[in-house]
């Protein structure tokens, strides 16, 4: 019996960049690149307008600037994105108890488990309603794929991009997969893809033709068996609502290699404090402290120490990380540092050393944008610094966002999500009338239910649309040129 296409995969469209465009009317329809703005920064997300110039995620920011010099380059606002993500995940959980988030902007949903769908028709209606609800609640668009398995649902959502819905009908899976690259299958990364290519295997059909025994010979028993099954469109992986957290960690990459040993020690302590805050936020503790150091020559060292019991005490984690650092040669410079805790538990064991050392510990290490890598945030300092793309408020002009700063001045564009493109003004960085602000919601909360779904989704595998629809209350942005921010 063929399974109904009741596994849904949602992928928000160019999430970070779309959220920035929705909150900044002057950037709608413009090329927007979100990521680290330092010399070693990378692109986190590029708007579809920026992608037209060849900019894509994980690209070095310097290369992106060469390809799209007139794009708006913004530092991520992770707290803002998380708030939107929570709204989206809330809508998914209304459909089913089985929601498996993969990231802030991506998740699987088992519609049948929640009674939201039981056949192709009901699944299609649920997917269309979800897209409409996301637009109504957040002002953003998402692409939806529906199929009988997680693998196929993800492929379908990729075909649906941007702002579409694709259903893979039962019985069509093999024909759909056959001509696709082997890289479309889960678990086939660059290394496995190159290995298969050297064996003359480029498409999913060629995997099936090679046979299971050949794949086992090439890739090993577990990987070979699994890959052959997926090439035949078999994917029995369930949607898992809760994933067990195996470790909690934080790391920073530095724009300039750190040579000063004292500075390295201070950075390790700061990272340890950040790690503990995440640990406590998740209600966890851990036994094993891990230090990661990437040196000037790109060699990466990992050191760990296992305590006698789980802890969430910042003094214990900090001092363990420093002991691990003592055994690492940082001569020549350090380009990345990380601190993690594994061996997790949901309880703590009293640690006498922590009781002795933890009293009066100075935990005043300040930081900005706790979740962002160092090239994606401004380090707290005595002088006021303004981060490109982040929100501000002026006593006279109201809400705006930072277009750029330098030479003791900061340029701000004053506009809100539901305003016309705003005016640009420049201030001294010490101007007392200017202060950081919280992001404004993209959609005004009215308390009214979302509008009924009226879109027609024709065809078994048709996309609901081929181009992104305009955002609610969007403006053309013709009131000014594309904004450009420099670090």
CSV table of C-alpha atoms in Angstrom, one decimal:
chain,number,residue,atom,x,y,z
A,1,UNK,CA,0.0,0.0,0.0
A,2,UNK,CA,1.4,3.4,-1.0
A,3,UNK,CA,1.9,5.9,1.8
A,4,UNK,CA,0.1,9.2,1.6
A,5,UNK,CA,2.3,12.4,1.2
A,6,UNK,CA,1.7,13.5,4.8
A,7,UNK,CA,5.3,14.4,5.8
A,8,UNK,CA,5.7,18.1,5.4
A,9,UNK,CA,9.0,20.0,5.1
A,10,UNK,CA,8.9,23.8,5.6
A,11,UNK,CA,11.8,26.0,4.6
A,12,UNK,CA,11.5,29.7,5.1
A,13,UNK,CA,12.7,31.7,2.0
A,14,UNK,CA,16.0,33.5,2.4
A,15,UNK,CA,15.0,33.8,6.1
A,16,UNK,CA,17.5,36.2,7.6
A,17,UNK,CA,17.5,38.5,4.5
A,18,UNK,CA,13.8,38.3,4.1
A,19,UNK,CA,13.3,39.3,7.7
A,20,UNK,CA,15.6,42.3,7.2
A,21,UNK,CA,13.8,43.4,4.1
A,22,UNK,CA,10.4,43.1,5.8
A,23,UNK,CA,11.6,45.2,8.7
A,24,UNK,CA,13.3,47.8,6.5
A,25,UNK,CA,11.1,49.2,3.7
A,26,UNK,CA,14.0,50.8,1.9
A,27,UNK,CA,15.6,47.4,1.4
A,28,UNK,CA,12.6,45.7,-0.2
A,29,UNK,CA,13.4,44.6,-3.7
A,30,UNK,CA,17.1,45.3,-3.1
A,31,UNK,CA,20.1,43.0,-2.7
A,32,UNK,CA,20.6,42.2,0.9
A,33,UNK,CA,23.5,40.1,2.4
A,34,UNK,CA,23.5,39.1,6.1
A,35,UNK,CA,26.6,37.7,7.7
A,36,UNK,CA,29.9,38.6,9.3
A,37,UNK,CA,31.3,41.8,8.1
A,38,UNK,CA,34.9,41.3,9.2
A,39,UNK,CA,37.8,40.2,6.9
A,40,UNK,CA,37.0,36.5,7.7
A,41,UNK,CA,33.2,36.9,7.8
A,42,UNK,CA,31.0,34.6,5.7
A,43,UNK,CA,27.5,35.0,4.2
A,44,UNK,CA,24.8,33.6,6.4
A,45,UNK,CA,21.9,34.4,4.0
A,46,UNK,CA,21.5,36.4,0.8
A,47,UNK,CA,18.3,37.7,-0.6
A,48,UNK,CA,17.1,36.5,-3.9
A,49,UNK,CA,18.1,39.8,-5.4
A,50,UNK,CA,21.7,39.2,-4.2
A,51,UNK,CA,21.6,35.6,-5.4
A,52,UNK,CA,21.1,37.0,-8.9
A,53,UNK,CA,24.7,38.3,-8.6
A,54,UNK,CA,26.0,34.9,-7.6
A,55,UNK,CA,26.1,35.5,-3.8
A,56,UNK,CA,25.2,32.5,-1.7
A,57,UNK,CA,25.3,31.2,1.9
A,58,UNK,CA,28.8,30.2,3.3
A,59,UNK,CA,30.6,32.4,0.7
A,60,UNK,CA,33.4,34.5,2.1
A,61,UNK,CA,32.0,38.0,2.6
A,62,UNK,CA,34.9,39.6,0.7
A,63,UNK,CA,33.9,37.6,-2.4
A,64,UNK,CA,30.3,38.6,-1.9
A,65,UNK,CA,31.3,42.3,-1.8
A,66,UNK,CA,33.1,41.8,-5.1
A,67,UNK,CA,30.1,40.2,-6.7
A,68,UNK,CA,27.5,42.6,-5.3
A,69,UNK,CA,29.3,45.8,-4.3
A,70,UNK,CA,26.1,47.8,-4.0
A,71,UNK,CA,24.2,45.4,-1.8
A,72,UNK,CA,23.2,46.2,1.8
A,73,UNK,CA,25.6,44.3,4.1
A,74,UNK,CA,24.0,43.7,7.6
A,75,UNK,CA,25.1,42.0,10.8
A,76,UNK,CA,22.7,39.3,11.9
A,77,UNK,CA,20.1,40.0,14.6
A,78,UNK,CA,19.7,36.5,16.0
A,79,UNK,CA,17.3,37.5,18.8
A,80,UNK,CA,15.0,39.0,16.2
A,81,UNK,CA,15.2,35.8,14.0
A,82,UNK,CA,14.5,33.6,17.0
A,83,UNK,CA,11.4,35.5,17.9
A,84,UNK,CA,10.0,35.0,14.3
A,85,UNK,CA,11.1,31.4,14.3
A,86,UNK,CA,9.2,30.7,17.5
A,87,UNK,CA,6.0,32.1,15.8
A,88,UNK,CA,6.5,29.8,12.9
A,89,UNK,CA,7.3,26.7,15.0
A,90,UNK,CA,4.1,27.5,17.1
A,91,UNK,CA,2.1,27.3,13.9
A,92,UNK,CA,3.7,24.0,13.0
A,93,UNK,CA,2.9,22.6,16.5
A,94,UNK,CA,-0.7,23.5,16.0
A,95,UNK,CA,-0.7,21.0,13.1
A,96,UNK,CA,1.0,18.1,14.9
A,97,UNK,CA,2.8,17.0,18.0
A,98,UNK,CA,5.5,15.6,15.8
A,99,UNK,CA,7.5,18.6,14.7
A,100,UNK,CA,11.3,18.2,14.1
A,101,UNK,CA,13.1,21.6,13.9
A,102,UNK,CA,16.3,21.5,11.9
A,103,UNK,CA,17.2,25.1,12.3
A,104,UNK,CA,15.5,28.4,13.0
A,105,UNK,CA,13.9,28.4,9.5
A,106,UNK,CA,13.4,24.7,8.7
A,107,UNK,CA,11.4,21.8,10.1
A,108,UNK,CA,9.7,18.5,9.4
A,109,UNK,CA,6.1,17.9,10.4
A,110,UNK,CA,4.2,14.6,10.5
A,111,UNK,CA,0.7,15.8,9.5
A,112,UNK,CA,-0.9,12.4,9.9
A,113,UNK,CA,0.2,12.1,13.6
A,114,UNK,CA,-1.7,15.3,14.4
A,115,UNK,CA,-4.8,14.4,12.3
A,116,UNK,CA,-4.1,17.4,10.1
A,117,UNK,CA,-3.9,15.2,6.9
A,118,UNK,CA,-4.5,11.6,5.9
A,119,UNK,CA,-4.4,11.7,2.1
A,120,UNK,CA,-3.0,13.8,-0.7
A,121,UNK,CA,-5.9,16.3,-0.8
A,122,UNK,CA,-5.9,17.0,2.9
A,123,UNK,CA,-2.1,17.3,3.0
A,124,UNK,CA,-2.2,19.8,0.1
A,125,UNK,CA,-4.9,21.9,1.9
A,126,UNK,CA,-2.8,21.8,5.2
A,127,UNK,CA,0.3,22.9,3.4
A,128,UNK,CA,-1.5,25.8,1.7
A,129,UNK,CA,-3.1,26.9,4.9
A,130,UNK,CA,0.2,26.8,6.7
A,131,UNK,CA,1.8,29.1,4.1
A,132,UNK,CA,-1.0,31.6,4.4
A,133,UNK,CA,-0.9,31.5,8.2
A,134,UNK,CA,2.9,32.1,8.2
A,135,UNK,CA,2.4,35.1,5.9
A,136,UNK,CA,-0.4,36.5,8.1
A,137,UNK,CA,1.5,36.0,11.4
A,138,UNK,CA,5.1,37.0,10.3
A,139,UNK,CA,4.7,38.8,7.0
A,140,UNK,CA,7.3,36.3,5.5
A,141,UNK,CA,7.0,33.5,3.0
A,142,UNK,CA,8.0,29.8,3.3
A,143,UNK,CA,8.2,27.0,0.8
A,144,UNK,CA,6.5,23.7,1.6
A,145,UNK,CA,7.2,20.2,0.3
A,146,UNK,CA,4.9,17.3,0.9
A,147,UNK,CA,5.8,13.6,0.4
A,148,UNK,CA,5.6,10.2,2.0
A,149,UNK,CA,9.1,10.5,3.6
A,150,UNK,CA,11.4,13.1,5.0
A,151,UNK,CA,13.9,12.8,2.2
A,152,UNK,CA,11.3,13.4,-0.5
A,153,UNK,CA,9.6,16.2,1.4
A,154,UNK,CA,12.8,18.1,1.6
A,155,UNK,CA,13.4,17.6,-2.1
A,156,UNK,CA,9.9,18.8,-2.8
A,157,UNK,CA,10.4,22.0,-0.7
A,158,UNK,CA,13.6,22.8,-2.6
A,159,UNK,CA,11.7,22.5,-5.9
A,160,UNK,CA,9.0,24.7,-4.4
A,161,UNK,CA,11.3,27.6,-3.8
A,162,UNK,CA,10.7,30.4,-3.6
A,163,UNK,CA,7.2,30.8,-2.0
A,164,UNK,CA,5.7,27.7,-3.4
A,165,UNK,CA,4.2,24.3,-2.5
A,166,UNK,CA,5.1,21.0,-4.2
A,167,UNK,CA,3.5,17.6,-3.6
A,168,UNK,CA,5.3,14.4,-4.7
A,169,UNK,CA,2.6,12.0,-5.6
A,170,UNK,CA,2.9,8.4,-4.5
A,171,UNK,CA,4.3,6.2,-7.2
A,172,UNK,CA,6.3,9.0,-8.9
A,173,UNK,CA,9.2,9.0,-6.5
A,174,UNK,CA,11.6,6.8,-8.5
A,175,UNK,CA,11.0,8.7,-11.8
A,176,UNK,CA,11.6,12.0,-9.9
A,177,UNK,CA,14.8,10.9,-8.2
A,178,UNK,CA,16.4,9.1,-11.1
A,179,UNK,CA,18.0,11.9,-13.1
A,180,UNK,CA,19.0,14.0,-10.0
A,181,UNK,CA,22.6,14.3,-8.8
A,182,UNK,CA,23.7,11.9,-6.0
A,183,UNK,CA,24.3,15.0,-3.9
A,184,UNK,CA,20.5,15.3,-3.4
A,185,UNK,CA,20.5,12.2,-1.1
A,186,UNK,CA,21.0,12.7,2.6
A,187,UNK,CA,24.4,11.7,3.8
A,188,UNK,CA,26.1,12.5,0.4
A,189,UNK,CA,28.4,15.4,1.1
A,190,UNK,CA,31.4,16.6,-1.0
A,191,UNK,CA,33.7,13.7,0.0
A,192,UNK,CA,31.1,10.9,-0.7
A,193,UNK,CA,30.0,12.7,-3.8
A,194,UNK,CA,33.6,12.8,-5.1
A,195,UNK,CA,34.1,9.1,-4.2
A,196,UNK,CA,31.0,8.1,-6.2
A,197,UNK,CA,32.0,10.4,-9.1
A,198,UNK,CA,35.4,8.7,-9.4
A,199,UNK,CA,33.5,5.4,-9.6
A,200,UNK,CA,31.5,6.8,-12.5
A,201,UNK,CA,28.3,7.3,-10.4
A,202,UNK,CA,26.8,10.7,-10.9
A,203,UNK,CA,23.0,10.3,-10.7
A,204,UNK,CA,20.5,8.6,-8.4
A,205,UNK,CA,19.6,6.2,-11.2
A,206,UNK,CA,23.3,5.2,-11.5
A,207,UNK,CA,23.4,4.4,-7.8
A,208,UNK,CA,20.4,2.0,-8.2
A,209,UNK,CA,22.1,0.5,-11.3
A,210,UNK,CA,25.4,0.0,-9.5
A,211,UNK,CA,23.6,-2.3,-7.0
A,212,UNK,CA,23.8,-2.6,-3.2
A,213,UNK,CA,26.9,-4.8,-3.2
A,214,UNK,CA,29.0,-2.3,-5.1
A,215,UNK,CA,27.9,0.6,-2.9
A,216,UNK,CA,28.9,-1.4,0.2
A,217,UNK,CA,32.3,-2.1,-1.4
A,218,UNK,CA,32.7,1.6,-2.2
A,219,UNK,CA,31.3,3.2,1.0
A,220,UNK,CA,31.2,0.5,3.7
A,221,UNK,CA,28.3,-1.6,5.0
A,222,UNK,CA,26.2,0.9,6.9
A,223,UNK,CA,26.5,3.8,4.4
A,224,UNK,CA,26.2,1.6,1.4
A,225,UNK,CA,23.0,-0.1,2.5
A,226,UNK,CA,21.4,3.2,3.5
A,227,UNK,CA,22.3,5.0,0.3
A,228,UNK,CA,21.0,2.2,-1.9
A,229,UNK,CA,17.7,2.2,0.0
A,230,UNK,CA,17.3,6.0,-0.5
A,231,UNK,CA,18.2,5.7,-4.2
A,232,UNK,CA,15.1,3.4,-4.4
A,233,UNK,CA,13.1,6.1,-2.6
A,234,UNK,CA,13.0,4.1,0.7
A,235,UNK,CA,13.3,6.4,3.7
A,236,UNK,CA,11.8,5.1,6.9
A,237,UNK,CA,13.2,7.8,9.2
A,238,UNK,CA,10.5,9.1,11.5
A,239,UNK,CA,9.8,12.7,12.4
A,240,UNK,CA,11.3,13.1,15.8
A,241,UNK,CA,9.8,15.8,18.0
A,242,UNK,CA,12.7,16.0,20.5
A,243,UNK,CA,16.3,15.5,19.7
A,244,UNK,CA,18.6,14.6,22.5
A,245,UNK,CA,21.2,17.3,23.0
A,246,UNK,CA,24.6,15.7,23.2
A,247,UNK,CA,26.7,18.9,23.9
A,248,UNK,CA,26.5,22.6,24.3
A,249,UNK,CA,29.2,24.7,22.9
A,250,UNK,CA,30.2,28.2,21.7
A,251,UNK,CA,33.0,29.4,19.6
A,252,UNK,CA,34.4,32.6,18.0
A,253,UNK,CA,36.5,33.3,15.0
A,254,UNK,CA,38.7,36.4,15.2
A,255,UNK,CA,39.2,38.9,12.5
A,256,UNK,CA,42.9,39.2,13.5
A,257,UNK,CA,44.9,36.3,15.1
A,258,UNK,CA,45.3,36.7,18.8
A,259,UNK,CA,48.9,36.5,19.9
A,260,UNK,CA,48.7,37.9,23.5
A,261,UNK,CA,48.4,34.9,25.9
A,262,UNK,CA,46.5,37.0,28.4
A,263,UNK,CA,43.9,38.0,25.8
A,264,UNK,CA,43.6,34.3,24.8
A,265,UNK,CA,42.9,33.4,28.5
A,266,UNK,CA,40.3,36.2,28.8
A,267,UNK,CA,38.6,35.0,25.6
A,268,UNK,CA,38.4,31.4,27.0
A,269,UNK,CA,36.8,32.7,30.2
A,270,UNK,CA,34.3,34.7,28.3
A,271,UNK,CA,33.4,31.7,26.1
A,272,UNK,CA,33.1,29.5,29.2
A,273,UNK,CA,30.6,32.0,30.7
A,274,UNK,CA,28.6,32.1,27.4
A,275,UNK,CA,28.6,28.3,27.3
A,276,UNK,CA,27.3,28.0,30.9
A,277,UNK,CA,24.5,30.5,30.1
A,278,UNK,CA,23.4,28.3,27.3
A,279,UNK,CA,23.7,25.2,29.4
A,280,UNK,CA,21.6,26.7,32.2
A,281,UNK,CA,19.1,28.1,29.7
A,282,UNK,CA,18.5,24.5,28.5
A,283,UNK,CA,18.2,23.2,32.1
A,284,UNK,CA,21.3,21.0,31.7
A,285,UNK,CA,24.7,20.3,33.3
A,286,UNK,CA,27.7,18.4,32.0
A,287,UNK,CA,30.7,16.4,33.1
A,288,UNK,CA,33.1,16.9,30.2
A,289,UNK,CA,34.7,20.3,29.4
A,290,UNK,CA,36.0,20.7,25.9
A,291,UNK,CA,38.4,23.4,24.6
A,292,UNK,CA,38.9,24.0,20.9
A,293,UNK,CA,41.8,26.0,19.5
A,294,UNK,CA,42.4,26.8,15.8
A,295,UNK,CA,45.9,28.2,15.4
A,296,UNK,CA,47.4,30.6,12.8
A,297,UNK,CA,48.3,27.7,10.5
A,298,UNK,CA,44.6,26.4,10.5
A,299,UNK,CA,45.7,23.4,12.6
A,300,UNK,CA,42.9,22.6,15.1
A,301,UNK,CA,43.5,21.2,18.6
A,302,UNK,CA,40.7,19.8,20.9
A,303,UNK,CA,41.4,19.1,24.5
A,304,UNK,CA,38.9,17.7,27.1
A,305,UNK,CA,38.7,17.1,30.8
A,306,UNK,CA,36.0,15.0,32.6
A,307,UNK,CA,34.9,16.0,36.0
A,308,UNK,CA,33.7,13.6,38.7
A,309,UNK,CA,30.1,14.9,38.4
A,310,UNK,CA,27.9,17.1,36.2
A,311,UNK,CA,28.1,20.8,36.8
A,312,UNK,CA,26.6,24.1,35.6
A,313,UNK,CA,28.9,26.2,37.7
A,314,UNK,CA,30.6,28.9,35.6
A,315,UNK,CA,33.7,28.9,37.9
A,316,UNK,CA,34.2,25.2,37.4
A,317,UNK,CA,33.8,25.4,33.6
A,318,UNK,CA,36.0,28.5,33.4
A,319,UNK,CA,38.8,27.0,35.4
A,320,UNK,CA,38.7,23.6,33.6
A,321,UNK,CA,38.9,25.4,30.3
A,322,UNK,CA,41.9,27.4,31.5
A,323,UNK,CA,43.7,24.2,32.7
A,324,UNK,CA,43.1,22.8,29.2
A,325,UNK,CA,44.5,26.0,27.7
A,326,UNK,CA,47.7,25.6,29.7
A,327,UNK,CA,48.5,22.5,27.6
A,328,UNK,CA,48.1,24.2,24.3
A,329,UNK,CA,50.9,26.0,22.5
A,330,UNK,CA,49.4,29.2,21.1
A,331,UNK,CA,52.7,30.6,19.7
A,332,UNK,CA,52.1,32.1,16.4
A,333,UNK,CA,48.6,33.2,17.1
A,334,UNK,CA,45.1,31.9,17.5
A,335,UNK,CA,42.3,32.4,15.0
A,336,UNK,CA,39.4,30.5,16.7
A,337,UNK,CA,38.5,29.5,20.2
A,338,UNK,CA,35.7,27.4,21.5
A,339,UNK,CA,34.4,26.0,24.8
A,340,UNK,CA,31.9,23.2,25.1
A,341,UNK,CA,30.3,20.9,27.7
A,342,UNK,CA,29.3,17.3,26.9
A,343,UNK,CA,28.2,14.3,29.0
A,344,UNK,CA,25.0,16.2,29.7
A,345,UNK,CA,22.6,15.6,32.5
A,346,UNK,CA,19.5,17.4,33.9
A,347,UNK,CA,20.9,17.6,37.4
A,348,UNK,CA,24.1,18.9,39.0
A,349,UNK,CA,26.4,17.3,41.6
A,350,UNK,CA,27.7,19.5,44.3
A,351,UNK,CA,31.3,20.3,43.7
A,352,UNK,CA,33.4,21.2,46.7
A,353,UNK,CA,35.9,23.0,44.5
A,354,UNK,CA,33.2,25.0,42.9
A,355,UNK,CA,31.8,26.0,46.4
A,356,UNK,CA,35.2,27.2,47.4
A,357,UNK,CA,36.2,28.9,44.1
A,358,UNK,CA,32.7,30.1,43.1
A,359,UNK,CA,32.2,32.6,45.9
A,360,UNK,CA,32.6,36.1,44.6
A,361,UNK,CA,33.6,35.1,41.1
A,362,UNK,CA,33.6,38.0,38.8
A,363,UNK,CA,31.0,37.2,36.1
A,364,UNK,CA,30.9,40.7,34.7
A,365,UNK,CA,32.3,39.8,31.3
A,366,UNK,CA,30.1,41.8,29.0
A,367,UNK,CA,29.1,40.9,25.4
A,368,UNK,CA,26.7,41.9,22.7
A,369,UNK,CA,24.5,39.6,20.7
A,370,UNK,CA,25.4,36.6,22.7
A,371,UNK,CA,24.6,34.1,20.0
A,372,UNK,CA,26.6,35.7,17.2
A,373,UNK,CA,30.2,34.8,16.3
A,374,UNK,CA,32.7,37.6,17.0
A,375,UNK,CA,32.7,38.8,13.4
A,376,UNK,CA,28.9,39.1,13.6
A,377,UNK,CA,28.8,41.3,16.7
A,378,UNK,CA,30.5,44.4,18.1
A,379,UNK,CA,32.6,43.7,21.2
A,380,UNK,CA,31.5,45.7,24.1
A,381,UNK,CA,33.9,48.6,24.8
A,382,UNK,CA,34.1,51.9,26.5
A,383,UNK,CA,33.2,53.8,23.4
A,384,UNK,CA,29.7,53.4,21.9
A,385,UNK,CA,29.7,51.4,18.7
A,386,UNK,CA,26.8,50.9,16.3
A,387,UNK,CA,26.3,47.7,14.4
A,388,UNK,CA,25.1,47.8,10.7
A,389,UNK,CA,21.5,46.7,10.4
A,390,UNK,CA,20.7,46.8,14.2
A,391,UNK,CA,17.8,48.9,15.6
A,392,UNK,CA,18.2,52.3,17.3
A,393,UNK,CA,15.8,55.0,18.6
A,394,UNK,CA,16.4,58.7,18.5
A,395,UNK,CA,14.6,61.0,21.0
A,396,UNK,CA,13.5,63.3,18.1
A,397,UNK,CA,13.3,61.1,15.0
A,398,UNK,CA,12.0,57.8,16.5
A,399,UNK,CA,12.8,54.3,15.4
A,400,UNK,CA,15.5,53.5,12.8
A,401,UNK,CA,18.4,51.2,11.9
A,402,UNK,CA,22.1,51.7,11.5
A,403,UNK,CA,23.3,51.9,7.9
A,404,UNK,CA,26.9,52.3,8.8
A,405,UNK,CA,29.4,54.0,11.1
A,406,UNK,CA,33.0,55.3,11.2
A,407,UNK,CA,35.1,58.3,11.8
A,408,UNK,CA,33.1,59.1,14.9
A,409,UNK,CA,29.8,59.2,13.1
A,410,UNK,CA,26.8,56.9,12.7
A,411,UNK,CA,24.4,57.0,9.8
A,412,UNK,CA,20.8,56.0,10.6
A,413,UNK,CA,17.8,55.4,8.3
A,414,UNK,CA,14.5,56.2,10.2
A,415,UNK,CA,11.7,53.8,9.1
A,416,UNK,CA,9.5,51.1,10.5
A,417,UNK,CA,8.1,47.9,9.0
A,418,UNK,CA,4.8,49.6,8.0
A,419,UNK,CA,6.2,52.9,7.0
A,420,UNK,CA,7.4,54.3,3.7
A,421,UNK,CA,11.2,54.2,3.0
A,422,UNK,CA,12.7,56.6,5.5
A,423,UNK,CA,15.1,59.5,5.6
A,424,UNK,CA,18.8,59.1,6.4
A,425,UNK,CA,20.5,61.2,9.0
A,426,UNK,CA,24.0,61.2,10.5
A,427,UNK,CA,25.0,61.8,14.1
A,428,UNK,CA,28.0,61.7,16.3
A,429,UNK,CA,28.5,58.3,17.8
A,430,UNK,CA,28.3,59.8,21.3
A,431,UNK,CA,25.0,61.6,20.6
A,432,UNK,CA,23.0,61.1,23.9
A,433,UNK,CA,19.7,61.2,22.0
A,434,UNK,CA,20.5,58.0,20.1
A,435,UNK,CA,20.3,54.6,21.8
A,436,UNK,CA,20.0,50.9,20.9
A,437,UNK,CA,16.4,49.7,20.5
A,438,UNK,CA,14.5,46.4,20.3
A,439,UNK,CA,13.3,45.2,16.9
A,440,UNK,CA,9.7,46.1,16.0
A,441,UNK,CA,7.3,43.3,15.1
A,442,UNK,CA,6.9,42.8,11.3
A,443,UNK,CA,3.1,42.4,11.6
A,444,UNK,CA,0.8,44.3,13.9
A,445,UNK,CA,-1.0,42.0,16.3
A,446,UNK,CA,-4.7,42.5,15.7
A,447,UNK,CA,-6.1,39.4,17.5
A,448,UNK,CA,-8.1,38.5,14.4
A,449,UNK,CA,-7.8,35.1,12.9
A,450,UNK,CA,-5.8,34.5,9.8
A,451,UNK,CA,-7.7,34.9,6.5
A,452,UNK,CA,-9.1,31.7,4.9
A,453,UNK,CA,-6.9,29.9,2.3
A,454,UNK,CA,-8.2,30.8,-1.2
A,455,UNK,CA,-5.2,29.9,-3.3
A,456,UNK,CA,-5.6,27.2,-5.8
A,457,UNK,CA,-2.8,24.7,-6.0
A,458,UNK,CA,-3.1,23.1,-9.4
A,459,UNK,CA,-1.5,19.9,-10.5
A,460,UNK,CA,0.0,17.0,-8.6
A,461,UNK,CA,3.5,18.5,-8.6
A,462,UNK,CA,2.8,22.1,-9.4
A,463,UNK,CA,4.3,24.9,-7.5
A,464,UNK,CA,1.9,27.4,-6.0
A,465,UNK,CA,4.0,30.2,-7.4
A,466,UNK,CA,7.3,30.7,-9.2
A,467,UNK,CA,8.2,34.1,-7.8
A,468,UNK,CA,8.0,35.5,-4.3
A,469,UNK,CA,4.8,37.4,-3.6
A,470,UNK,CA,5.2,40.9,-2.1
A,471,UNK,CA,5.2,41.2,1.6
A,472,UNK,CA,2.3,42.6,3.5
A,473,UNK,CA,2.4,46.4,3.6
A,474,UNK,CA,5.5,46.3,1.4
A,475,UNK,CA,6.7,49.3,-0.5
A,476,UNK,CA,8.6,49.4,-3.8
A,477,UNK,CA,11.6,51.0,-2.1
A,478,UNK,CA,12.0,53.5,-4.8
A,479,UNK,CA,12.5,56.3,-2.3
A,480,UNK,CA,16.2,55.7,-2.3
A,481,UNK,CA,19.1,53.6,-3.6
A,482,UNK,CA,20.2,50.3,-2.1
A,483,UNK,CA,21.8,50.9,1.3
A,484,UNK,CA,25.4,49.9,1.7
A,485,UNK,CA,26.9,49.4,5.1
A,486,UNK,CA,30.6,49.0,5.7
A,487,UNK,CA,32.3,47.6,8.8
